[in-house]
Coordinates of C-alpha atoms and ligand atoms in Angstrom, one line a residue:
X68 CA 8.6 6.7 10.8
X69 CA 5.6 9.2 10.1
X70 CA 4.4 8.9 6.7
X71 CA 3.1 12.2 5.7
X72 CA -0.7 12.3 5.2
X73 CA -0.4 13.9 1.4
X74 CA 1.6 10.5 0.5
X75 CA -0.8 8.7 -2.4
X76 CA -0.2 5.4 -0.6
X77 CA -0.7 6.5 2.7
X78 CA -3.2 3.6 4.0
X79 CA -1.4 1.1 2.4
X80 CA 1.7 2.4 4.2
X81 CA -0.1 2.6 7.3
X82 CA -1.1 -1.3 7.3
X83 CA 2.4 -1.7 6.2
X84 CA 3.7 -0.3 9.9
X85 CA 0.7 -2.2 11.7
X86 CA 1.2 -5.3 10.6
X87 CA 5.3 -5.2 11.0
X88 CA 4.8 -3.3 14.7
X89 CA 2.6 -6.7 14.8
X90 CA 5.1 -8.7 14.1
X91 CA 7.7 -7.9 16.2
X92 CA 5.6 -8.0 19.2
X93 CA 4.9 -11.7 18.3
X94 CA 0.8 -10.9 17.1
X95 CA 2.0 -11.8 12.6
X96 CA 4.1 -14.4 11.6
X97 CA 6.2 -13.7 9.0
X98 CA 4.4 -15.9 6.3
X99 CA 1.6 -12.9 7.0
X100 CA 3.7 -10.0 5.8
X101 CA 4.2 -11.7 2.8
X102 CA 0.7 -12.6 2.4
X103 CA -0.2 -8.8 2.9
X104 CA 2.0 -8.0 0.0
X105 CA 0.3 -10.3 -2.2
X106 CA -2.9 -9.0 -1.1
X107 CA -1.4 -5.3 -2.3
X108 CA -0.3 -6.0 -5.4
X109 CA -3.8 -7.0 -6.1
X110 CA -5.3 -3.5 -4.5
X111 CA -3.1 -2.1 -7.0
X112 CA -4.9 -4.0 -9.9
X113 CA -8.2 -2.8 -8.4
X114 CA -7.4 1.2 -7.9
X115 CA -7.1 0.6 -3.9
X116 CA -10.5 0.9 -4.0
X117 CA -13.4 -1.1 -3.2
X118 CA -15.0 -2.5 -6.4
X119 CA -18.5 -2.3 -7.2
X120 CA -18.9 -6.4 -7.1
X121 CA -17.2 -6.2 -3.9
X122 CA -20.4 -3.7 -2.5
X123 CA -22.3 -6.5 -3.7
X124 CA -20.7 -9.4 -2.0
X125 CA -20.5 -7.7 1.0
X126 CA -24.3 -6.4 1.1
X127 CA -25.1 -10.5 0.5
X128 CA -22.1 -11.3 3.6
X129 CA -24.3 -8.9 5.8
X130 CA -27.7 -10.1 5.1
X131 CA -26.5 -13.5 5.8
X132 CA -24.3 -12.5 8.9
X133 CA -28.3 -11.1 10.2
X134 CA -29.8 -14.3 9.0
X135 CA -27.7 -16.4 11.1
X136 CA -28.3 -18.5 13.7
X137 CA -24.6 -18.9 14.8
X138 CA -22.5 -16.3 12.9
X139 CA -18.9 -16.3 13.7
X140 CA -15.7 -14.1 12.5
X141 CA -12.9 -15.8 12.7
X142 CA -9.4 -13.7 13.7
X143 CA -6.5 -14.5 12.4
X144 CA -3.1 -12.0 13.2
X145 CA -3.3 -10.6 10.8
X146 CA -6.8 -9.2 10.6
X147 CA -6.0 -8.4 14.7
X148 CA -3.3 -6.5 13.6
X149 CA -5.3 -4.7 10.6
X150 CA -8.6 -4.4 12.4
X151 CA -9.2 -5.5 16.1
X152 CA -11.8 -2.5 16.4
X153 CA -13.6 -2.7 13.1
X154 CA -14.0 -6.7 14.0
X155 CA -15.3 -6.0 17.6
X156 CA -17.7 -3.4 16.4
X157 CA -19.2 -5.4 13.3
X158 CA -19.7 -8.8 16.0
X159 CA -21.4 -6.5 18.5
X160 CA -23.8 -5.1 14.9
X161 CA -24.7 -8.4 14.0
X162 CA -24.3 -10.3 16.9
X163 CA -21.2 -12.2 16.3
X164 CA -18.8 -14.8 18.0
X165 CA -15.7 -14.3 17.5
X166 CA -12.7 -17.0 17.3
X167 CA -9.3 -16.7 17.3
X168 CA -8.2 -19.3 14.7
X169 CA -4.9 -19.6 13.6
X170 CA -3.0 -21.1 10.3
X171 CA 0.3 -20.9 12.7
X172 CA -1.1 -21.7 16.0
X173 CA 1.1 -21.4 19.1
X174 CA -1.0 -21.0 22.8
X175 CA 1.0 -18.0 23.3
X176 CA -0.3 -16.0 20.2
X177 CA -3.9 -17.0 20.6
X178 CA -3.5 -15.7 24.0
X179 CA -2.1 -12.6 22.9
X180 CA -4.5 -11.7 20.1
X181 CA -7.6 -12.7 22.4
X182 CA -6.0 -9.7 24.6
X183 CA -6.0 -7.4 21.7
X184 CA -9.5 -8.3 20.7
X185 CA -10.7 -7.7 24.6
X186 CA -8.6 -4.4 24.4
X187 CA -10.8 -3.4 21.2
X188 CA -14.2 -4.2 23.8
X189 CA -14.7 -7.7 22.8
X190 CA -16.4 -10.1 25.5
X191 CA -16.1 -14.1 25.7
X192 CA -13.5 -14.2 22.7
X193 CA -13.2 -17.8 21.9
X194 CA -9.6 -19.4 21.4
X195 CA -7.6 -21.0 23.7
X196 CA -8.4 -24.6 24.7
X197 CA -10.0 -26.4 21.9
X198 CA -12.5 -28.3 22.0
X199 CA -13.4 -29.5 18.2
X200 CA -11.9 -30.4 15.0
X201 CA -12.8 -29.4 11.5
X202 CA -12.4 -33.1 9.9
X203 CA -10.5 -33.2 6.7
X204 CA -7.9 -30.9 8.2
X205 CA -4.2 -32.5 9.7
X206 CA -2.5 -30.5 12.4
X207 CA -3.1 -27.7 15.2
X208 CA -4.7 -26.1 12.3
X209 CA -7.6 -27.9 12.6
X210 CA -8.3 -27.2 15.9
X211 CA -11.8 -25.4 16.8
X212 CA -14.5 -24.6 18.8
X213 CA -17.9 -26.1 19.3
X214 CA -19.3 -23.0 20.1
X215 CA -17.3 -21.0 17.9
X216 CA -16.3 -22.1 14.2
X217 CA -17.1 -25.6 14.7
X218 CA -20.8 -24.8 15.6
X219 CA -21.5 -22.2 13.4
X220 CA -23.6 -22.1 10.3
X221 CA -22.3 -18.7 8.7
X222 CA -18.7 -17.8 9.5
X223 CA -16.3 -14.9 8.1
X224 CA -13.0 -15.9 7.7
X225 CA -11.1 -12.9 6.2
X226 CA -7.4 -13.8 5.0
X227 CA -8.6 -17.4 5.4
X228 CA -6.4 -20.5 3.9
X229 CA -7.8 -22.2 0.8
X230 CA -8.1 -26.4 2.4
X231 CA -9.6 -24.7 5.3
X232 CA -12.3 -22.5 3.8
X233 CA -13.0 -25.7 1.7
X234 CA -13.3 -28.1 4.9
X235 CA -15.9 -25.3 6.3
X236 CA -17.5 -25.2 3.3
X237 CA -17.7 -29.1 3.1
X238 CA -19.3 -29.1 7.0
X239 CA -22.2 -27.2 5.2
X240 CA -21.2 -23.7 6.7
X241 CA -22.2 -20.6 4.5
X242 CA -18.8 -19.8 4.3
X243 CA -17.4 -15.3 3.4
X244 CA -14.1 -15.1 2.9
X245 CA -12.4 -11.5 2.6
X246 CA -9.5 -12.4 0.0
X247 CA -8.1 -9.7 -2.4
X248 CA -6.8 -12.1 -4.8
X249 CA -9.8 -13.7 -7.0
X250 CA -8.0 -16.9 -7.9
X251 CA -7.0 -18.1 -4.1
X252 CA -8.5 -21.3 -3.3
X253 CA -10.4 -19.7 -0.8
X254 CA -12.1 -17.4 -3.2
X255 CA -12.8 -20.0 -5.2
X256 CA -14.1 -22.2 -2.8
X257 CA -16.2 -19.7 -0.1
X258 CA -19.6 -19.1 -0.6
X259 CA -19.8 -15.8 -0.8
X260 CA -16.2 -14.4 -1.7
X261 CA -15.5 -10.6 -0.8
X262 CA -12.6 -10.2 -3.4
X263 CA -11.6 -6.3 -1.1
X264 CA -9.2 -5.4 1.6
X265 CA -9.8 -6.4 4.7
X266 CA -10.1 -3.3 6.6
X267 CA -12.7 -1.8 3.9
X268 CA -14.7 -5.2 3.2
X269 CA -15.1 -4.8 7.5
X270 CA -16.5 -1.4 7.3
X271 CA -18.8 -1.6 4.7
X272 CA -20.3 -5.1 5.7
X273 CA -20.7 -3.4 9.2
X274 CA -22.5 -0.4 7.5
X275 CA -24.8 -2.9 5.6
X276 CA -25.4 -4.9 8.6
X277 CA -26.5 -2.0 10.2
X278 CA -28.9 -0.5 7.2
X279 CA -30.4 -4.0 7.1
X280 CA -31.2 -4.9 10.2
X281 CA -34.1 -3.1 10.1
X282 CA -35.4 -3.8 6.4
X283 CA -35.8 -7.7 6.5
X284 CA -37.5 -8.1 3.4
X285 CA -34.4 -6.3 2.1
X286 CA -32.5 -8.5 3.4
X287 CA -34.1 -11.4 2.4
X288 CA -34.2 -10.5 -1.1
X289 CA -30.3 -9.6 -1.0
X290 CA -29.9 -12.9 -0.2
X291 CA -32.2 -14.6 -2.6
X292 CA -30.3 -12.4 -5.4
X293 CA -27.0 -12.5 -5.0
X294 CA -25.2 -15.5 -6.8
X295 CA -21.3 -16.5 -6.3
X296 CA -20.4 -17.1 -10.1
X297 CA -22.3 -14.1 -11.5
X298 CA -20.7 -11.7 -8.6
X299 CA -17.2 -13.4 -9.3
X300 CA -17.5 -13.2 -13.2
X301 CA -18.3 -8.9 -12.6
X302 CA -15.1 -8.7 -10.4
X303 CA -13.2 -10.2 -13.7
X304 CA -15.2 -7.9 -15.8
X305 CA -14.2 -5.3 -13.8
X306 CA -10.7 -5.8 -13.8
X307 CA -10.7 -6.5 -17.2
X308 CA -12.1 -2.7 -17.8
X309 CA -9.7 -1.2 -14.8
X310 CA -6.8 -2.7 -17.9
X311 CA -8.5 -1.7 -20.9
X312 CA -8.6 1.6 -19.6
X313 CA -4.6 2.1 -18.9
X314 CA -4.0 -0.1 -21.8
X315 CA -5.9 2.5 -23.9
X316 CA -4.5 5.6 -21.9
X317 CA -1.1 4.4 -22.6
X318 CA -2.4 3.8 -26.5
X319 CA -4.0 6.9 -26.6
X320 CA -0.6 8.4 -25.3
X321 CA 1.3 6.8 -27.9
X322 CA -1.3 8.0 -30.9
X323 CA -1.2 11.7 -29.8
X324 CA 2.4 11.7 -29.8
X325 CA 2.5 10.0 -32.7
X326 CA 0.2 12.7 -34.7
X327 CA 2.4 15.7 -33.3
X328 CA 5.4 14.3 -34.3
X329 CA 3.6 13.9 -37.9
X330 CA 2.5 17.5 -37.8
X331 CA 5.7 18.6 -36.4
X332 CA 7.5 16.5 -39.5
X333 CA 4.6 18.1 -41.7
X334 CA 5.6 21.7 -40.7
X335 CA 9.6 21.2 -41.0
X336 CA 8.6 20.0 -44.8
X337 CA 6.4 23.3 -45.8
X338 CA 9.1 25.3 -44.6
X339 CA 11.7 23.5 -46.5
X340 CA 9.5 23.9 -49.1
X341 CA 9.1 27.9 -49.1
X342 CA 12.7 28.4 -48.4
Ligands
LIG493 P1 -5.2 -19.9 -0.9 O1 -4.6 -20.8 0.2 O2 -6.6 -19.5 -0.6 O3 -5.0 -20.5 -2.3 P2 -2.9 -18.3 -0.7 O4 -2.1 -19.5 -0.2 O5 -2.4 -17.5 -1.9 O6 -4.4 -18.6 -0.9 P3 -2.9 -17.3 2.0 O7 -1.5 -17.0 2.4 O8 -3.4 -18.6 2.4 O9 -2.9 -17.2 0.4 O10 -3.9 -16.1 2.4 C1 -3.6 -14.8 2.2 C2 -4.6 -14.2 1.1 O11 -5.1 -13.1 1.7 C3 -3.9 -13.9 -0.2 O12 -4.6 -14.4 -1.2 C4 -3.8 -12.4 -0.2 O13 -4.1 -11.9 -1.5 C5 -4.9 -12.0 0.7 N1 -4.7 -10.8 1.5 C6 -3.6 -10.5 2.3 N2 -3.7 -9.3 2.9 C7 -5.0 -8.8 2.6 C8 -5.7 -7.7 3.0 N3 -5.2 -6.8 3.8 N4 -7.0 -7.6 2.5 C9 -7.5 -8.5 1.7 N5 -6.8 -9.6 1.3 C10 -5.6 -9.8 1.7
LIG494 MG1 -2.9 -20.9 1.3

């Protein structure tokens, strides 16, 4: 199906057909399609847009991404399916690992989403065969790399699960999650939460990496100011003011209709009145 470029949803829609094209060829589990759709309904709260707070937390994400001695991203199918390129180019800016680390794991999708990561011009894309654990974790989820996740000290994990963004943080990672929804465990728990879609929180933390690199006092100084609870408290804020304003739109609405059907009442009466 083409979805016409006028549509007013058209990149949502477009992510819609990635990830289910995705799916069927084995790359998203189901449990990520519905995932994606919670992640929507909270773009729709935040005008499909990236939020001001996000910019923030995404300025801070790149300045510590440069400041890294082991930065990795972690890859999950869904952000493979949303944004192998964007992921590949953003590693290469910085540079990045990258890990393929999965909440469903199965040999056969690592394997596959490694491929689509080296189809988007990524090199040693670590994945298959395990050689670590993140402790406090049960299960194949828990499986990692030393020289990946396991080994890192600042690693992005869009679309990350809550316990495990919590086990990183507990290894004493700096820990950036990319998580639409500000009350998800992993939001709450990351160090630096990016509360924006996935595909714009990549591209702008690429564009900062890039402006920073070459200001390092900048960057330092990004670092030194940004704090989680005051950047967390201004993504409230601002959804509080993205309600108040259609709460007062829809009031607003109400009132003016209100008055003309008073004026219209008002005029019915003088005519009465002269007849
Ligand atoms: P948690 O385990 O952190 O409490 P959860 O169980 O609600 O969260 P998961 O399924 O573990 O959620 O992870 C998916 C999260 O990613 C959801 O919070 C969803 O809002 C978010 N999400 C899904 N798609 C996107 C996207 N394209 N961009 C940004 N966030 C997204
Ligand atoms: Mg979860």
């Amino acid at each position: 199906m083409t979805i016409p470029r006028s549509h007013p949803r058209y990149e949502s829609l477009v992510r819609r057909g990635r990830l289910v094209r995705a799916w069927k060829r084995g790359i998203v589990v189901p449990e990520g399609l519905v995932a994606q759709g919670r992640g929507e309904a909270w773009d729709y709260l935040f005008g499909e847009g990236t939020s001001a707070p996000a910019l923030v937390a995404e300025r801070a994400a790149a300045a510590h991404l440069l400041a890294a001695s082991r930065p990795v991203i972690s890859v999950n199918g869904n952000v493979a399916a949303l944004a192998a390129k964007e992921v590949v180019q953003l590693a290469r800016a910085i540079p990045a690992g990258i890990e393929v680390n999965l909440f469903h794991r199965t040999e056969p999708r690592v394997k596959k989403i490694v491929r689509i990561l080296e189809g988007a011009g990524a090199r040693n894309v670590l994945g298959p065969r395990p050689n670590a654990r993140i402790p406090g974790i049960e299960s194949k989820r828990a499986l990692s790399h030393r020289d990946g996740i396991f080994g890192a000290d600042v690693v992005l994990v869009p679309l990350e699960d809550g316990d495990r963004a919590e086990a990183l943080v507990r290894m004493g990672k700096i820990v950036i999650s990319v998580d639409l929804n500000p009350l998800s465990r992993t939001s709450q728990r990351a160090t630096i939460p990016i509360v924006d879609e996935l595909t714009r929180a990549i591209l702008n933390i690429k564009k900062f990496v890039e402006e920073l690199k070459t200001a390092p006092a900048e960057a330092a100084r990004v670092r030194r100011a940004y704090r989680r609870s005051g950047n967390l408290a201004a993504v409230f804020s601002f959804l509080e003011w993205r309600l108040g304003g259609l709460r007062r739109s829809l009031a607003g609405g109400g009132k003016a209709s209100r008055t003309k059907k008073r004026r219209r009442t008002t005029r019915r009466a003088v005519v009465r009145q002269r007849q």
